[in-house]
Amino acid sequence: MMQKFFILSQLISTIYGLEQFSEETLNKHHYKKTYQLEFIPDNGSYLLSIQDINGNLFINGTEGGEFRLEVLYKTNSFADKKNINQIKNNEMNISHLEEDKIIQINTVSNPIHFDITKSYYIYLPSYIHLNIDIIGGDIYLSSIHGTVNILTNGGNIDIDGLSGKINANTSAGDLNLKNIDGSIRLHTNNGDITVTNSSGNFYTSTSGGNLSFKYINGDIKAQNYAGSISLKDINSKSIIINNTGGLLLCQNIISNIKIKNYNNKTKLLDIIGNVDINNSNSDIYINHLSGNLNCQLTVGNIEGKQISGSIDVFSTVGDILMELNYNTQIDDYGIYLETNAGDITLKIPSRLSANIDAIIMKSNIIQNLNSDFLISTQITEAGVVGNGSIGLGTIPIKLRSTLGEINIEKE
């Protein structure tokens, strides 16, 4: 297939009318080169590919068909003749494959002195696809609608106002996104990830840093190996979290949540939805949950307040404190609490209709089973057993402890 291949440079700008090139000395520390195409369709048909450049990259989407690249050189010392010559000889390779609807940018000349830094400013149509793979530097992206793939060996990535599909990866740096709508995959080996005021589906991971989501409408999958995870003001169908780092905080969430958390605390506040937690060597604190709760703890305590819905909690080693909420809109559910080494405290609203079945296994100390409600207690071969009903006995409550205490309190 025949292709028209255009190289934007000072030499051929006089041959092809659509290309323009200019350069100027701004002051003794700054020098600028400008490359420009007259028109690029603003309809998502074009791809911009950027490879092997080193420096900060600023990409701004605008309405219309303008495409302009400005390369700003900055020298920290006086811009003497040697530095100016190095800057002038540092050329960009910009190719316009018109039939394939691709614009390619990369650096082809010899590297410049370490005292000289470069920043790239690109203005282009908003509806365009981007493929960015650079040596190093920060990336700033705004007002783009399309598929975006970003890879940098070292630097921060900031994205504001993008709709489409995003895949962003930095070897060392932070990722900050806001006003995003689309399918988003984010990863950093050493840095924080922050997403705000956005919607879509989010797949995020970091090997060393914190994850933060706020004001999100969409599903989230988050993985963190060393750092905290914070989710606030989320409305979605599903949240899946795998955390081996710091504190996990979920606040004001409407979603079904599935959590695996190791070695640090899980804190859930104001949750509407079903919660499934698998914790090891860490505690769980829950305040206000409307939905089913399923917890498996290897080592750790769990404290739940104002819980409405089915509860199934098992701890190998740890105490369980659970406070039930009286909610007439929820029926046909049960409560099951068990610990192999720990105490159980259950607080029950006096208006709640329940049937209590409690046992302290391998115990013969009847005083270790206490209840504010009238139940019968006795010592059996299995241990200390307590049974009784509250009201009509609608909700089954089963409590199991081994060589611990069980306390049933009236709210």
PDB file of C-alpha atoms in Angstrom, residues 107-308:
ATOM      1  CA  THR A 107      13.804  11.907  19.294  1.00  0.00           C
ATOM      2  CA  VAL A 108      16.394  10.892  16.703  1.00  0.00           C
ATOM      3  CA  SER A 109      19.425  13.119  17.365  1.00  0.00           C
ATOM      4  CA  ASN A 110      22.261  12.886  19.863  1.00  0.00           C
ATOM      5  CA  PRO A 111      21.398  13.441  23.547  1.00  0.00           C
ATOM      6  CA  ILE A 112      21.837  16.915  24.952  1.00  0.00           C
ATOM      7  CA  HIS A 113      23.887  18.038  27.954  1.00  0.00           C
ATOM      8  CA  PHE A 114      22.538  17.145  31.408  1.00  0.00           C
ATOM      9  CA  ASP A 115      22.260  20.857  32.174  1.00  0.00           C
ATOM     10  CA  ILE A 116      19.514  21.183  29.548  1.00  0.00           C
ATOM     11  CA  THR A 117      15.981  19.918  30.198  1.00  0.00           C
ATOM     12  CA  LYS A 118      13.105  19.530  27.769  1.00  0.00           C
ATOM     13  CA  SER A 119       9.339  19.874  28.108  1.00  0.00           C
ATOM     14  CA  TYR A 120       6.898  18.890  25.372  1.00  0.00           C
ATOM     15  CA  TYR A 121       3.591  20.727  24.936  1.00  0.00           C
ATOM     16  CA  ILE A 122       1.120  19.162  22.504  1.00  0.00           C
ATOM     17  CA  TYR A 123      -2.191  20.715  21.478  1.00  0.00           C
ATOM     18  CA  LEU A 124      -4.414  18.435  19.435  1.00  0.00           C
ATOM     19  CA  PRO A 125      -8.055  17.481  18.793  1.00  0.00           C
ATOM     20  CA  SER A 126      -9.894  16.090  21.820  1.00  0.00           C
ATOM     21  CA  TYR A 127     -11.177  13.020  19.979  1.00  0.00           C
ATOM     22  CA  ILE A 128      -7.962  11.096  19.367  1.00  0.00           C
ATOM     23  CA  HIS A 129      -6.190   7.934  20.540  1.00  0.00           C
ATOM     24  CA  LEU A 130      -2.826   8.061  22.322  1.00  0.00           C
ATOM     25  CA  ASN A 131       0.005   5.565  22.646  1.00  0.00           C
ATOM     26  CA  ILE A 132       2.764   6.934  24.913  1.00  0.00           C
ATOM     27  CA  ASP A 133       5.962   5.058  25.827  1.00  0.00           C
ATOM     28  CA  ILE A 134       8.647   7.413  27.117  1.00  0.00           C
ATOM     29  CA  ILE A 135      12.034   7.027  28.801  1.00  0.00           C
ATOM     30  CA  GLY A 136      11.200   9.235  31.768  1.00  0.00           C
ATOM     31  CA  GLY A 137       9.388  12.355  32.875  1.00  0.00           C
ATOM     32  CA  ASP A 138       6.019  13.470  34.174  1.00  0.00           C
ATOM     33  CA  ILE A 139       2.935  13.226  31.958  1.00  0.00           C
ATOM     34  CA  TYR A 140       0.014  15.664  32.114  1.00  0.00           C
ATOM     35  CA  LEU A 141      -3.061  14.836  30.069  1.00  0.00           C
ATOM     36  CA  SER A 142      -6.322  16.783  29.818  1.00  0.00           C
ATOM     37  CA  SER A 143      -9.553  16.804  27.784  1.00  0.00           C
ATOM     38  CA  ILE A 144      -9.006  13.676  25.695  1.00  0.00           C
ATOM     39  CA  HIS A 145     -11.693  11.286  24.389  1.00  0.00           C
ATOM     40  CA  GLY A 146     -10.324   7.987  23.157  1.00  0.00           C
ATOM     41  CA  THR A 147      -8.127   5.015  24.002  1.00  0.00           C
ATOM     42  CA  VAL A 148      -4.996   5.995  25.934  1.00  0.00           C
ATOM     43  CA  ASN A 149      -1.987   3.759  26.688  1.00  0.00           C
ATOM     44  CA  ILE A 150       0.760   5.283  28.837  1.00  0.00           C
ATOM     45  CA  LEU A 151       4.086   3.835  29.958  1.00  0.00           C
ATOM     46  CA  THR A 152       6.932   5.764  31.585  1.00  0.00           C
ATOM     47  CA  ASN A 153      10.046   4.377  33.233  1.00  0.00           C
ATOM     48  CA  GLY A 154       9.928   7.062  35.903  1.00  0.00           C
ATOM     49  CA  GLY A 155       7.560   9.950  36.533  1.00  0.00           C
ATOM     50  CA  ASN A 156       4.129  11.040  37.698  1.00  0.00           C
ATOM     51  CA  ILE A 157       0.998  10.746  35.555  1.00  0.00           C
ATOM     52  CA  ASP A 158      -1.784  13.346  35.917  1.00  0.00           C
ATOM     53  CA  ILE A 159      -5.010  12.971  33.931  1.00  0.00           C
ATOM     54  CA  ASP A 160      -7.984  15.343  34.015  1.00  0.00           C
ATOM     55  CA  GLY A 161     -11.098  15.119  31.860  1.00  0.00           C
ATOM     56  CA  LEU A 162     -10.805  11.924  29.859  1.00  0.00           C
ATOM     57  CA  SER A 163     -13.453   9.579  28.536  1.00  0.00           C
ATOM     58  CA  GLY A 164     -12.589   6.245  26.988  1.00  0.00           C
ATOM     59  CA  LYS A 165     -10.179   3.466  27.849  1.00  0.00           C
ATOM     60  CA  ILE A 166      -7.022   4.191  29.881  1.00  0.00           C
ATOM     61  CA  ASN A 167      -4.058   1.951  30.609  1.00  0.00           C
ATOM     62  CA  ALA A 168      -1.397   3.851  32.606  1.00  0.00           C
ATOM     63  CA  ASN A 169       1.781   2.401  34.096  1.00  0.00           C
ATOM     64  CA  THR A 170       4.784   4.081  35.713  1.00  0.00           C
ATOM     65  CA  SER A 171       7.779   2.317  37.208  1.00  0.00           C
ATOM     66  CA  ALA A 172       8.213   4.984  39.884  1.00  0.00           C
ATOM     67  CA  GLY A 173       5.750   7.808  40.402  1.00  0.00           C
ATOM     68  CA  ASP A 174       2.250   8.865  41.432  1.00  0.00           C
ATOM     69  CA  LEU A 175      -0.925   8.593  39.361  1.00  0.00           C
ATOM     70  CA  ASN A 176      -3.597  11.272  39.843  1.00  0.00           C
ATOM     71  CA  LEU A 177      -6.864  11.099  37.916  1.00  0.00           C
ATOM     72  CA  LYS A 178     -10.019  13.180  38.114  1.00  0.00           C
ATOM     73  CA  ASN A 179     -13.125  13.723  35.998  1.00  0.00           C
ATOM     74  CA  ILE A 180     -12.640  10.378  34.250  1.00  0.00           C
ATOM     75  CA  ASP A 181     -15.296   8.261  32.548  1.00  0.00           C
ATOM     76  CA  GLY A 182     -14.298   4.907  31.107  1.00  0.00           C
ATOM     77  CA  SER A 183     -12.456   1.651  31.663  1.00  0.00           C
ATOM     78  CA  ILE A 184      -9.314   2.396  33.682  1.00  0.00           C
ATOM     79  CA  ARG A 185      -6.235   0.256  34.452  1.00  0.00           C
ATOM     80  CA  LEU A 186      -3.545   1.851  36.633  1.00  0.00           C
ATOM     81  CA  HIS A 187      -0.287   0.560  38.096  1.00  0.00           C
ATOM     82  CA  THR A 188       2.783   2.001  39.782  1.00  0.00           C
ATOM     83  CA  ASN A 189       5.674   0.082  41.295  1.00  0.00           C
ATOM     84  CA  ASN A 190       6.435   2.825  43.799  1.00  0.00           C
ATOM     85  CA  GLY A 191       3.936   5.620  44.235  1.00  0.00           C
ATOM     86  CA  ASP A 192       0.399   6.628  45.177  1.00  0.00           C
ATOM     87  CA  ILE A 193      -2.750   6.299  43.069  1.00  0.00           C
ATOM     88  CA  THR A 194      -5.556   8.854  43.564  1.00  0.00           C
ATOM     89  CA  VAL A 195      -8.853   8.860  41.643  1.00  0.00           C
ATOM     90  CA  THR A 196     -11.601  11.447  42.292  1.00  0.00           C
ATOM     91  CA  ASN A 197     -14.891  12.597  40.734  1.00  0.00           C
ATOM     92  CA  SER A 198     -14.950   9.804  38.182  1.00  0.00           C
ATOM     93  CA  SER A 199     -17.096   6.981  36.844  1.00  0.00           C
ATOM     94  CA  GLY A 200     -16.454   3.716  35.044  1.00  0.00           C
ATOM     95  CA  ASN A 201     -14.605   0.514  35.889  1.00  0.00           C
ATOM     96  CA  PHE A 202     -11.294   0.779  37.755  1.00  0.00           C
ATOM     97  CA  TYR A 203      -8.490  -1.792  38.011  1.00  0.00           C
ATOM     98  CA  THR A 204      -5.630  -0.438  40.132  1.00  0.00           C
ATOM     99  CA  SER A 205      -2.497  -1.791  41.802  1.00  0.00           C
ATOM    100  CA  THR A 206       0.631  -0.464  43.486  1.00  0.00           C
ATOM    101  CA  SER A 207       3.632  -2.257  44.949  1.00  0.00           C
ATOM    102  CA  GLY A 208       4.597   0.588  47.269  1.00  0.00           C
ATOM    103  CA  GLY A 209       2.197   3.446  47.937  1.00  0.00           C
ATOM    104  CA  ASN A 210      -1.339   4.397  48.904  1.00  0.00           C
ATOM    105  CA  LEU A 211      -4.571   3.974  46.952  1.00  0.00           C
ATOM    106  CA  SER A 212      -7.346   6.552  47.266  1.00  0.00           C
ATOM    107  CA  PHE A 213     -10.785   6.687  45.606  1.00  0.00           C
ATOM    108  CA  LYS A 214     -13.318   9.433  46.297  1.00  0.00           C
ATOM    109  CA  TYR A 215     -16.626  10.360  44.656  1.00  0.00           C
ATOM    110  CA  ILE A 216     -16.649   7.366  42.331  1.00  0.00           C
ATOM    111  CA  ASN A 217     -19.553   5.884  40.404  1.00  0.00           C
ATOM    112  CA  GLY A 218     -18.378   2.512  39.158  1.00  0.00           C
ATOM    113  CA  ASP A 219     -16.836  -0.835  40.028  1.00  0.00           C
ATOM    114  CA  ILE A 220     -13.395  -1.014  41.636  1.00  0.00           C
ATOM    115  CA  LYS A 221     -10.717  -3.694  41.824  1.00  0.00           C
ATOM    116  CA  ALA A 222      -7.803  -2.548  43.985  1.00  0.00           C
ATOM    117  CA  GLN A 223      -4.607  -4.307  45.002  1.00  0.00           C
ATOM    118  CA  ASN A 224      -1.907  -2.946  47.277  1.00  0.00           C
ATOM    119  CA  TYR A 225       1.232  -4.628  48.592  1.00  0.00           C
ATOM    120  CA  ALA A 226       2.590  -1.881  50.857  1.00  0.00           C
ATOM    121  CA  GLY A 227       0.371   1.058  51.760  1.00  0.00           C
ATOM    122  CA  SER A 228      -3.121   2.085  52.771  1.00  0.00           C
ATOM    123  CA  ILE A 229      -6.362   1.911  50.767  1.00  0.00           C
ATOM    124  CA  SER A 230      -9.083   4.534  51.192  1.00  0.00           C
ATOM    125  CA  LEU A 231     -12.499   4.486  49.484  1.00  0.00           C
ATOM    126  CA  LYS A 232     -15.012   7.244  50.229  1.00  0.00           C
ATOM    127  CA  ASP A 233     -18.363   8.145  48.663  1.00  0.00           C
ATOM    128  CA  ILE A 234     -18.583   5.222  46.227  1.00  0.00           C
ATOM    129  CA  ASN A 235     -21.679   4.000  44.371  1.00  0.00           C
ATOM    130  CA  SER A 236     -21.168   0.782  42.441  1.00  0.00           C
ATOM    131  CA  LYS A 237     -22.193  -2.838  41.982  1.00  0.00           C
ATOM    132  CA  SER A 238     -18.922  -4.406  43.081  1.00  0.00           C
ATOM    133  CA  ILE A 239     -15.753  -3.540  45.002  1.00  0.00           C
ATOM    134  CA  ILE A 240     -12.949  -6.118  45.281  1.00  0.00           C
ATOM    135  CA  ILE A 241      -9.912  -5.337  47.447  1.00  0.00           C
ATOM    136  CA  ASN A 242      -6.716  -7.281  48.076  1.00  0.00           C
ATOM    137  CA  ASN A 243      -4.519  -5.529  50.625  1.00  0.00           C
ATOM    138  CA  THR A 244      -1.309  -6.635  52.321  1.00  0.00           C
ATOM    139  CA  GLY A 245      -0.203  -3.148  53.306  1.00  0.00           C
ATOM    140  CA  GLY A 246      -1.665  -0.513  55.606  1.00  0.00           C
ATOM    141  CA  LEU A 247      -5.088   0.530  56.842  1.00  0.00           C
ATOM    142  CA  LEU A 248      -8.106  -0.285  54.685  1.00  0.00           C
ATOM    143  CA  LEU A 249     -10.869   2.332  55.049  1.00  0.00           C
ATOM    144  CA  CYS A 250     -14.254   2.196  53.303  1.00  0.00           C
ATOM    145  CA  GLN A 251     -16.663   5.036  54.104  1.00  0.00           C
ATOM    146  CA  ASN A 252     -20.087   5.954  52.743  1.00  0.00           C
ATOM    147  CA  ILE A 253     -20.268   3.092  50.254  1.00  0.00           C
ATOM    148  CA  ILE A 254     -23.205   1.698  48.303  1.00  0.00           C
ATOM    149  CA  SER A 255     -21.871  -1.557  46.870  1.00  0.00           C
ATOM    150  CA  ASN A 256     -21.209  -5.217  47.476  1.00  0.00           C
ATOM    151  CA  ILE A 257     -17.678  -5.448  48.907  1.00  0.00           C
ATOM    152  CA  LYS A 258     -15.232  -8.363  48.886  1.00  0.00           C
ATOM    153  CA  ILE A 259     -12.044  -7.896  50.928  1.00  0.00           C
ATOM    154  CA  LYS A 260      -8.838  -9.834  51.539  1.00  0.00           C
ATOM    155  CA  ASN A 261      -6.708  -7.945  54.036  1.00  0.00           C
ATOM    156  CA  TYR A 262      -3.524  -9.072  55.737  1.00  0.00           C
ATOM    157  CA  ASN A 263      -1.481  -7.532  58.526  1.00  0.00           C
ATOM    158  CA  ASN A 264      -3.496  -4.344  59.069  1.00  0.00           C
ATOM    159  CA  LYS A 265      -6.864  -3.044  60.164  1.00  0.00           C
ATOM    160  CA  THR A 266     -10.084  -3.019  58.131  1.00  0.00           C
ATOM    161  CA  LYS A 267     -12.458  -0.143  58.895  1.00  0.00           C
ATOM    162  CA  LEU A 268     -15.933   0.094  57.325  1.00  0.00           C
ATOM    163  CA  LEU A 269     -18.240   3.056  57.967  1.00  0.00           C
ATOM    164  CA  ASP A 270     -21.760   3.609  56.599  1.00  0.00           C
ATOM    165  CA  ILE A 271     -22.041   0.722  54.159  1.00  0.00           C
ATOM    166  CA  ILE A 272     -25.106  -0.357  52.164  1.00  0.00           C
ATOM    167  CA  GLY A 273     -24.511  -3.723  50.541  1.00  0.00           C
ATOM    168  CA  ASN A 274     -23.211  -7.193  51.254  1.00  0.00           C
ATOM    169  CA  VAL A 275     -19.710  -7.480  52.740  1.00  0.00           C
ATOM    170  CA  ASP A 276     -17.402 -10.496  52.505  1.00  0.00           C
ATOM    171  CA  ILE A 277     -14.093 -10.221  54.439  1.00  0.00           C
ATOM    172  CA  ASN A 278     -11.128 -12.570  54.778  1.00  0.00           C
ATOM    173  CA  ASN A 279      -8.627 -11.148  57.274  1.00  0.00           C
ATOM    174  CA  SER A 280      -5.391 -12.420  58.751  1.00  0.00           C
ATOM    175  CA  ASN A 281      -3.365 -10.844  61.570  1.00  0.00           C
ATOM    176  CA  SER A 282      -5.610  -7.778  61.592  1.00  0.00           C
ATOM    177  CA  ASP A 283      -8.740  -6.414  63.260  1.00  0.00           C
ATOM    178  CA  ILE A 284     -12.061  -5.391  61.716  1.00  0.00           C
ATOM    179  CA  TYR A 285     -14.211  -2.447  62.780  1.00  0.00           C
ATOM    180  CA  ILE A 286     -17.647  -1.826  61.240  1.00  0.00           C
ATOM    181  CA  ASN A 287     -20.078   0.992  62.042  1.00  0.00           C
ATOM    182  CA  HIS A 288     -23.466   1.033  60.278  1.00  0.00           C
ATOM    183  CA  LEU A 289     -23.884  -1.773  57.792  1.00  0.00           C
ATOM    184  CA  SER A 290     -27.131  -2.556  56.011  1.00  0.00           C
ATOM    185  CA  GLY A 291     -26.599  -5.886  54.275  1.00  0.00           C
ATOM    186  CA  ASN A 292     -25.190  -9.342  54.837  1.00  0.00           C
ATOM    187  CA  LEU A 293     -21.849  -9.682  56.625  1.00  0.00           C
ATOM    188  CA  ASN A 294     -19.545 -12.668  56.143  1.00  0.00           C
ATOM    189  CA  CYS A 295     -16.174 -12.591  57.946  1.00  0.00           C
ATOM    190  CA  GLN A 296     -13.381 -15.119  58.259  1.00  0.00           C
ATOM    191  CA  LEU A 297     -10.513 -14.083  60.567  1.00  0.00           C
ATOM    192  CA  THR A 298      -7.395 -16.138  61.142  1.00  0.00           C
ATOM    193  CA  VAL A 299      -6.044 -13.935  63.923  1.00  0.00           C
ATOM    194  CA  GLY A 300      -7.885 -10.751  64.874  1.00  0.00           C
ATOM    195  CA  ASN A 301     -10.832  -9.164  66.624  1.00  0.00           C
ATOM    196  CA  ILE A 302     -14.039  -7.930  65.016  1.00  0.00           C
ATOM    197  CA  GLU A 303     -16.284  -5.162  66.304  1.00  0.00           C
ATOM    198  CA  GLY A 304     -19.536  -4.357  64.540  1.00  0.00           C
ATOM    199  CA  LYS A 305     -22.048  -1.649  65.457  1.00  0.00           C
ATOM    200  CA  GLN A 306     -25.531  -1.034  64.037  1.00  0.00           C
ATOM    201  CA  ILE A 307     -25.533  -4.104  61.774  1.00  0.00           C
ATOM    202  CA  SER A 308     -28.718  -4.932  59.827  1.00  0.00           C
TER     203      SER A 308
END
